[in-house]
Each structure stands twice: as structure tokens, then as C-alpha cells.
Coordinates of C-alpha atoms in Angstrom, one line a residue:
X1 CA -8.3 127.8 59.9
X2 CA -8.2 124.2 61.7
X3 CA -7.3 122.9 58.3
X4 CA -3.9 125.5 58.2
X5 CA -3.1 124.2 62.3
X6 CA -3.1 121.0 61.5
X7 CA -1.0 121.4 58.3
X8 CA 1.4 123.4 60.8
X9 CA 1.7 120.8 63.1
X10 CA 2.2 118.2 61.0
X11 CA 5.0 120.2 59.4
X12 CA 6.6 120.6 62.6
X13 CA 6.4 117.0 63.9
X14 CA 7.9 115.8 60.3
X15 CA 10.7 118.2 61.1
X16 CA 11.7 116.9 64.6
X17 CA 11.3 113.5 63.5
X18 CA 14.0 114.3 60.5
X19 CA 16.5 116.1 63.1
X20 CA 16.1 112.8 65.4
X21 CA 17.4 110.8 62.8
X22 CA 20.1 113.0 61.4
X23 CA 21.3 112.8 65.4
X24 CA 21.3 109.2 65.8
X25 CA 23.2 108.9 62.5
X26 CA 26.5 111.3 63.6
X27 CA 26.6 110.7 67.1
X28 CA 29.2 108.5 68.9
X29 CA 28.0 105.3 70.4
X30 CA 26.4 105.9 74.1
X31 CA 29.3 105.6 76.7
X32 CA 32.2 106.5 74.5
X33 CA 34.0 109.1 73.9
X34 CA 34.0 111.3 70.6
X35 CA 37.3 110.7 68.6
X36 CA 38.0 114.6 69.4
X37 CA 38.2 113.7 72.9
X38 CA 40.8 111.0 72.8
X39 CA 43.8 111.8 74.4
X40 CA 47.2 113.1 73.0
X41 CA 49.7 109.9 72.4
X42 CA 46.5 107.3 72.8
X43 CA 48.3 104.6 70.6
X44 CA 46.3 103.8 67.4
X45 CA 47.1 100.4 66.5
X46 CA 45.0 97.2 67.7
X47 CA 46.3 95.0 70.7
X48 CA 46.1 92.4 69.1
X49 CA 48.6 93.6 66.0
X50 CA 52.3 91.6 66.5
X51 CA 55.4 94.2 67.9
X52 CA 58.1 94.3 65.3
X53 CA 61.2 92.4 66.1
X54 CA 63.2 95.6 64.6
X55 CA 62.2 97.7 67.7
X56 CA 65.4 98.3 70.1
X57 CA 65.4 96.6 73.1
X58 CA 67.6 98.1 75.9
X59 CA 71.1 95.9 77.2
X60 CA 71.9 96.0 81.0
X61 CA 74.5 98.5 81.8
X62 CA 77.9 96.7 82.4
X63 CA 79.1 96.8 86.1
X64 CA 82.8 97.2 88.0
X65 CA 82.2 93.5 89.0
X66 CA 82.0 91.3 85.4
X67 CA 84.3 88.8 85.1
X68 CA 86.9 89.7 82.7
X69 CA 87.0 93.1 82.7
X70 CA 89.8 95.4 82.4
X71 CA 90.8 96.4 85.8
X72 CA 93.9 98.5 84.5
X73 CA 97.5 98.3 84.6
X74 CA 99.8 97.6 87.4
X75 CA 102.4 99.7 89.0
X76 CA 105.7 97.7 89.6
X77 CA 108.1 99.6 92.0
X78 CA 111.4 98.8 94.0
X79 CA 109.9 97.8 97.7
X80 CA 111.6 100.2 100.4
X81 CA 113.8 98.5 102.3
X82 CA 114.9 99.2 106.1
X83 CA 117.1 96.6 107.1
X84 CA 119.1 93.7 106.0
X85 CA 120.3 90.8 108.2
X86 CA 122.7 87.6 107.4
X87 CA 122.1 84.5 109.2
X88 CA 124.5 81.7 108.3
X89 CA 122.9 78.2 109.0
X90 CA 125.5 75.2 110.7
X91 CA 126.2 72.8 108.0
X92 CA 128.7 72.1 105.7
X93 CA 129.2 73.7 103.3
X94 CA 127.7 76.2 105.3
X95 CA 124.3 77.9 103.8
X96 CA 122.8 81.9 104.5
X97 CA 120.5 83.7 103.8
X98 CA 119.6 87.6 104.3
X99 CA 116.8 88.3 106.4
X100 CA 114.9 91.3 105.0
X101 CA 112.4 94.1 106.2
X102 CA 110.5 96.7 104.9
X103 CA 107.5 98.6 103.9
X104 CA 104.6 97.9 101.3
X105 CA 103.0 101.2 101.9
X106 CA 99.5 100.5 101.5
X107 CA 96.1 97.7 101.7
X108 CA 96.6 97.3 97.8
X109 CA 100.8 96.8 97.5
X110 CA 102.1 92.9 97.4
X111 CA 105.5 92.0 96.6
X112 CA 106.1 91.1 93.0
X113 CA 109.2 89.6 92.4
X114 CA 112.6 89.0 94.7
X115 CA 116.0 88.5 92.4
X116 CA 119.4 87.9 93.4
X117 CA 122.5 88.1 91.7
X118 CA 126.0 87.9 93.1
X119 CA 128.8 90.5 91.4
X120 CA 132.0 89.3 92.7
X121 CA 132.3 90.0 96.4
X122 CA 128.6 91.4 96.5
X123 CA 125.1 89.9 96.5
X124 CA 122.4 92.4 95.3
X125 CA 119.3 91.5 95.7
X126 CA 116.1 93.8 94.1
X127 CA 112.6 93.5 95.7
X128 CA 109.7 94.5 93.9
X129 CA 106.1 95.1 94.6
X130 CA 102.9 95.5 92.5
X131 CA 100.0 97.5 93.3
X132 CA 96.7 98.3 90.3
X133 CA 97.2 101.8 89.2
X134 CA 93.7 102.7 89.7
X135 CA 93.0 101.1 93.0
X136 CA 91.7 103.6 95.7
X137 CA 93.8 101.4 98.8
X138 CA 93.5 102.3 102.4
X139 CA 96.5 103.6 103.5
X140 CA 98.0 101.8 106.5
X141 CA 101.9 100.9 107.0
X142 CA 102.4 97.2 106.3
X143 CA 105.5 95.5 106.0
X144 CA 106.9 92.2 105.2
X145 CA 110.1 90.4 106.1
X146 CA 111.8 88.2 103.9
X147 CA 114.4 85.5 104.1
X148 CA 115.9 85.5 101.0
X149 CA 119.1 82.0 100.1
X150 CA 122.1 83.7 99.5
X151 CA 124.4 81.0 97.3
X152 CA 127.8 81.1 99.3
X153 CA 128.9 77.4 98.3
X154 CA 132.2 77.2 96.8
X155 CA 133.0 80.9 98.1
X156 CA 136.8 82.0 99.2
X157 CA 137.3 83.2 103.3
X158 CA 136.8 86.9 103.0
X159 CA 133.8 89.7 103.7
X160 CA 131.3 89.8 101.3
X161 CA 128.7 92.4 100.9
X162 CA 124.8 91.8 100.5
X163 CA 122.6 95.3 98.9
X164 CA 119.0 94.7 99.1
X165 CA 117.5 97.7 97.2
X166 CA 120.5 100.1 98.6
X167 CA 121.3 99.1 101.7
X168 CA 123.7 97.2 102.8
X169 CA 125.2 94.5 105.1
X170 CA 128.1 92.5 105.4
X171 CA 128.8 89.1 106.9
X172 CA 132.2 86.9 106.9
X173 CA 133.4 83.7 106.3
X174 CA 136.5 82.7 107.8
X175 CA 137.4 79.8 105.7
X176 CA 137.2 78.9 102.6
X177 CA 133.3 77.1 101.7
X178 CA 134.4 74.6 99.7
X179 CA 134.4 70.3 100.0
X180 CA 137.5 68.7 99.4
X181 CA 138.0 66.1 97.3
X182 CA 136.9 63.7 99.5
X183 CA 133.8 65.1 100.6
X184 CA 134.3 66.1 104.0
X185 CA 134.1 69.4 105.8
X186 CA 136.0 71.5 107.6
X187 CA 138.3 70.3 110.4
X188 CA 137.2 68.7 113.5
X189 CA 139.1 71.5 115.4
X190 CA 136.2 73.8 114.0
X191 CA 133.5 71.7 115.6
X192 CA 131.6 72.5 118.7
X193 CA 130.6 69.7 120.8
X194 CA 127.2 69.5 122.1
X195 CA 128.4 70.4 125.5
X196 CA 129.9 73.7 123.7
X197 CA 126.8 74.5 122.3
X198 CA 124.7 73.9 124.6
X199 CA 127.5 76.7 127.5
X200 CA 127.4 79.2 124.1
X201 CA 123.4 79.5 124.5
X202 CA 123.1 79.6 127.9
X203 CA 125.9 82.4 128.4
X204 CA 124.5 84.5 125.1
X205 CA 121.0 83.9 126.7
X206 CA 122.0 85.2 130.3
X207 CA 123.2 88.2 128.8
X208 CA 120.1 88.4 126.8
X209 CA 117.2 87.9 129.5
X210 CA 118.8 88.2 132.6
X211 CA 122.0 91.0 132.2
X212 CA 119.0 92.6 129.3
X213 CA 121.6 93.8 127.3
X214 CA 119.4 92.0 123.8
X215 CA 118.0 94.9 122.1
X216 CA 114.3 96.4 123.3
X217 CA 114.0 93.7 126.1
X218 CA 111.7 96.3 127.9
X219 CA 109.2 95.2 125.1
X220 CA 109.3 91.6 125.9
X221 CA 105.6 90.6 127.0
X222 CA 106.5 88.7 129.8
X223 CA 110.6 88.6 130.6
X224 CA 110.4 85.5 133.2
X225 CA 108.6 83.5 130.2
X226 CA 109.6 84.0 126.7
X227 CA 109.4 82.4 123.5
X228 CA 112.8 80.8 121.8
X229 CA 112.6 79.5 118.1
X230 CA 113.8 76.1 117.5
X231 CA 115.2 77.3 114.2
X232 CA 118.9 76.8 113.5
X233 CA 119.5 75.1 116.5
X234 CA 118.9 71.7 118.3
X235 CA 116.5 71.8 121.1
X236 CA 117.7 69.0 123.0
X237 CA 120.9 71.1 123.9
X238 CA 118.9 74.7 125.0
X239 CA 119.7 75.1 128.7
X240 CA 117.2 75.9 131.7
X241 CA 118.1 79.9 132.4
X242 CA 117.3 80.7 135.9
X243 CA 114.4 82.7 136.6
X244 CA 113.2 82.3 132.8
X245 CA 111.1 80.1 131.7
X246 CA 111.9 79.2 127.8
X247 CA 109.6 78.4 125.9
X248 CA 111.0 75.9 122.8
X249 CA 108.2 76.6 119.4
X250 CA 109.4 75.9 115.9
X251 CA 108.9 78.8 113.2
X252 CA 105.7 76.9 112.1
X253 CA 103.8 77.1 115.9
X254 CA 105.4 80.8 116.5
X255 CA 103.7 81.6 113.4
X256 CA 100.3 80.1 114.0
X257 CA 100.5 81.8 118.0
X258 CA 100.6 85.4 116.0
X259 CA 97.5 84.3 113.9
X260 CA 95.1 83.4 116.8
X261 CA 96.3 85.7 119.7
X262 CA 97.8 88.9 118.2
X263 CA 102.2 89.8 117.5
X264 CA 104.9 89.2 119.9
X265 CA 108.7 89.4 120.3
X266 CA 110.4 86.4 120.7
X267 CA 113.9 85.0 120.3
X268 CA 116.1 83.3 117.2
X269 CA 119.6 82.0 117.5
X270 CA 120.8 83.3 113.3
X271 CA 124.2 81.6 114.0
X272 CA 126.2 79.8 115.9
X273 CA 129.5 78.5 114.2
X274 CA 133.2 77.7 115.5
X275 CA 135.8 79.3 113.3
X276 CA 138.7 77.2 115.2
X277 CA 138.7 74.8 118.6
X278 CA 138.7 77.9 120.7
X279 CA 136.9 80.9 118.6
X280 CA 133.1 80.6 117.8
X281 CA 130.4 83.0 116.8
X282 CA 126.6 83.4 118.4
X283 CA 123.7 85.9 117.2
X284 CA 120.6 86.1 119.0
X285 CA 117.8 88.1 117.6
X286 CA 115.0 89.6 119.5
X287 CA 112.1 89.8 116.3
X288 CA 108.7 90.2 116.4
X289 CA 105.8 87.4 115.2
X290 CA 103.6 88.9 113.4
X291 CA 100.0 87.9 112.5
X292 CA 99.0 87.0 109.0
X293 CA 95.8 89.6 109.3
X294 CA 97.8 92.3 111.3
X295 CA 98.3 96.1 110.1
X296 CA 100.9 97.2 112.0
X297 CA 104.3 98.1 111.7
X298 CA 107.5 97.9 113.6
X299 CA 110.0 100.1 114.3
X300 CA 111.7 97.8 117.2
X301 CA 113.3 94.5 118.4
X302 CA 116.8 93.9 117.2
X303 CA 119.7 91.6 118.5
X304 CA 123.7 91.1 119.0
X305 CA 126.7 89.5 118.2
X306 CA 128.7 87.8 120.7
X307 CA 132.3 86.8 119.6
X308 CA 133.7 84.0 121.9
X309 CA 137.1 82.8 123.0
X310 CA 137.5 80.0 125.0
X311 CA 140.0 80.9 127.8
X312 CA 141.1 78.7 130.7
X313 CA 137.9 79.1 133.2
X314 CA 136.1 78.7 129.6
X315 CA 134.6 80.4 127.4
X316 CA 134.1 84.6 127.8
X317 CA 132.5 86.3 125.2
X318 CA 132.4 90.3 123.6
X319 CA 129.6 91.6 122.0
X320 CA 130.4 92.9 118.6
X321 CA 127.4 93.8 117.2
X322 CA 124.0 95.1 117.9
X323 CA 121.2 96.1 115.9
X324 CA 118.0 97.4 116.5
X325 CA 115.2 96.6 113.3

């Protein structure tokens, strides 16, 4: 009977020493997992294996702002125009030009192009502007003013008509515009002296600040001190205006006054020419200066026409014209 136990228990000890070493032989490695328990998408290839160069690589996405790219097409339109002026400079042969003003519309408009072409008795002149065609602009009313040379050399006395995108206005020249053969301009009897000049501007001036017949003088900043361009006329011959101070700026400094400290109204002799020894013509305009950075728009300012006769107790004057921009 002890000889059958111990035969037992060696068969059982031979058995658990087999299953020990069927275990050891199967398992996984002590502190890692089985390869059943690796998880989904757990790449398979070695770290240290080299990436192929035919995998895709992503590009940057392209932005609004690279150089050189298509930004679209431009619109080009007529500009609207809402007034035309002449101003006829003193020389000889004498020189003009029309003084236009208008609207651009929006923050994204700019004027494209200006051409002028003269069809017998009438200058038409065609403004354009440019704006992108897919531009989102802020829309504020700008406008611009441009003084355009109108080529009146060699032109016969008589009215001629300037159109600047349909509409219209006329201006006169009561002699022929031509040199003579010699050189020399009209006759002396169509010359003002200084001294004539200088009573022409202080009468149209009178009427302007102190009789305030100039168009929207209520708008003037200051009425007892005001702002006269030099432009067109000489300033050693302006005259004191009592109870106004004039202040004498050329285009250039009225221009760079609007940048730093905001628009204003000030004045501009356009013309002042003789068209005999005793006849003579004087425009003053009241126009606004306006900022290089400024948004708004005007509706306002103007001027007039004086035509003067010189009678015996001198010079008296009509107005014949008035405008308001």
C-alpha cells in the first residue's frame, strides 16, 4: 500500500512539473502584454524602418494676401459729374481750363482716366473712374475736383461750349486768341494797369465780404479773417478791405492748411481780364479746401461774375453770374 502512495505521488509531482513547463513555454514575457491585447491601429512596423518619400505631404492653403494673385477685374465707368467751371488765366495768348466736380461714390472708386477733345465750337471732356469688381468698399460720398487745360490758343472771338460727362458750360472770348506775326499780344488798350487791378479786387472783394453778396458767405469760418488764394493774381496788388483781414496763401499752403487742421472755404480770383480800355471781367469763387484724408462731401460754396465798365467817377460793376457748387 505505501509502495502504490508513493507511486501516486510521484505521478502527480511529474505531472505538475510537465504543466509548469508547457506554461513557461506559451506565455508572454512578464510585463507585456499578449499580442491579443494590442490595440486596434497599433502600427506594426519598427521605429527605426525609413518613411517613404512617396507618402503625401500636405501644402499650405493659399491666402487672399499672396503676392500675385488674381484680385479680379476692374469696373471702368463715366465719373458723375455736378458742375463745371471755366477759369481763363491772364496771359497772352490767354490759357483756361475747366474746373471740375463730382462724385466717386465709394472708399474703393479712383479716377481712371480724364480725355479732352475739342469738336468745333465745343470741348468734351470724359472722366472715368475704376473701382475692383469684387471689392466689398465702405460706402461714403467722396468727390474730387479737377482742373482740367482746355487748348484755346489760336481760337476765333466767339462762345464756346465745354461738356464734361453731360453737362455743360460756356465761357467767351471776345477777341480773337491768336499772335500776330510779330509776336505780340493784344492791344495795350486791353491792358489793365496795376492800379486797375488792384480798384477791380478791392470793389469785387467788398461786394464779396462786406456787401456778402459771394455765394454761402454765411459758411465762411471766420468773415473778418479769410483766406484769399494767390492763384491767378499778383499779390503785391491785393488791397487791405476794411474790417477784413485777408489772408494771402498760394494753392500749395491752402492745400497743406486742409491736411493738418480739417476743410475750409476760402476765396479764388478765376479771372480777371480787360476786353477793351474801359470793359473788364472779374470772377471770385468762394470753394472749399479740402483735406487729402477727408470723407465728406460738398453741396455748397459757389461764386460770381462781375462785369465792369469804367464810367467817369470809375469803374461800377454788374454781377452777371452766380453759381452755387
Amino acid at each position: 500500500m505505501r509502495k502504490q502512495r508513493h507511486q501516486k505521488m510521484l505521478i502527480v509531482a511529474v505531472l505538475a512539473l510537465a504543466l509548469l513547463v508547457l506554461g513557461a513555454c506559451t506565455g508572454a514575457p512578464a510585463g507585456e502584454p499578449a499580442a491579443g491585447d494590442l490595440p486596434t491601429g497599433t502600427p506594426t512596423t519598427s521605429p527605426d524602418e525609413p518613411v517613404s518619400s512617396d507618402e503625401p505631404t500636405r501644402e499650405p492653403a493659399a491666402t487672399d494676401d499672396e503676392p500675385g494673385m488674381d484680385r479680379g477685374d476692374m469696373i471702368i465707368q463715366e465719373a458723375k459729374v455736378l458742375e463745371v467751371n471755366v477759369g481763363i488765366m491772364e496771359s497772352w495768348p490767354l490759357q483756361a481750363s475747366a474746373q471740375v466736380h463730382g462724385e466717386l461714390g465709394d472708399g474703393c472708386t479712383e479716377i481712371h482716366d480724364i480725355e479732352t477733345e475739342r469738336d468745333g465750337n465745343q470741348f468734351n471732356i470724359t472722366i472715368t473712374t475704376e473701382r475692383p469688381e469684387e471689392a466689398v468698399c465702405t460706402m461714403i460720398l467722396r468727390t474730387f475736383d479737377e482742373n482740367i487745360p482746355l487748348d484755346i490758343e489760336g481760337l476765333e472771338a466767339g462762345t464756346y461750349v465745354v461738356n464734361a460727362n453731360g453737362v455743360e458750360t460756356t465761357f467767351t472770348l471776345e477777341q480773337d486768341n491768336v499772335m500776330d506775326p510779330e509776336g505780340e499780344g493784344p492791344d495795350d488798350a486791353a491792358e489793365l494797369s496795376a492800379e486797375d487791378r488792384t480798384e477791380l479786387m478791392r470793389l469785387t472783394l467788398e461786394r464779396a465780404l462786406v456787401d456778402q453778396e459771394i455765394p454761402d458767405y454765411n459758411l465762411l469760418d471766420d468773415p473778418q479773417n479769410v483766406v484769399l488764394s494767390t492763384e491767378n493774381i499778383d499779390a503785391g496788388l491785393v488791397p487791405d478791405i476794411e474790417g477784413v483781414t485777408l489772408e494771402l496763401l498760394t494753392p500749395d499752403q491752402i492745400q497743406a492748411r486742409a491736411n493738418e487742421q480739417g476743410d475750409f472755404l476760402h476765396l479764388r480770383f478765376d479771372e480777371i481780364s480787360a476786353h477793351s480800355a474801359d470793359e473788364a471781367t472779374v470772377s471770385l469763387s468762394n470753394i472749399w479746401a479740402v483735406g487729402e484724408d477727408s470723407e465728406q462731401g460738398y453741396l455748397s460754396g459757389g461764386g460770381f461774375t462781375i462785369e465792369y465798365t469804367r464810367e467817369a467817377q470809375g469803374w461800377a460793376g454788374e454781377v452777371t453770374s452766380a453759381w452755387i457748387s
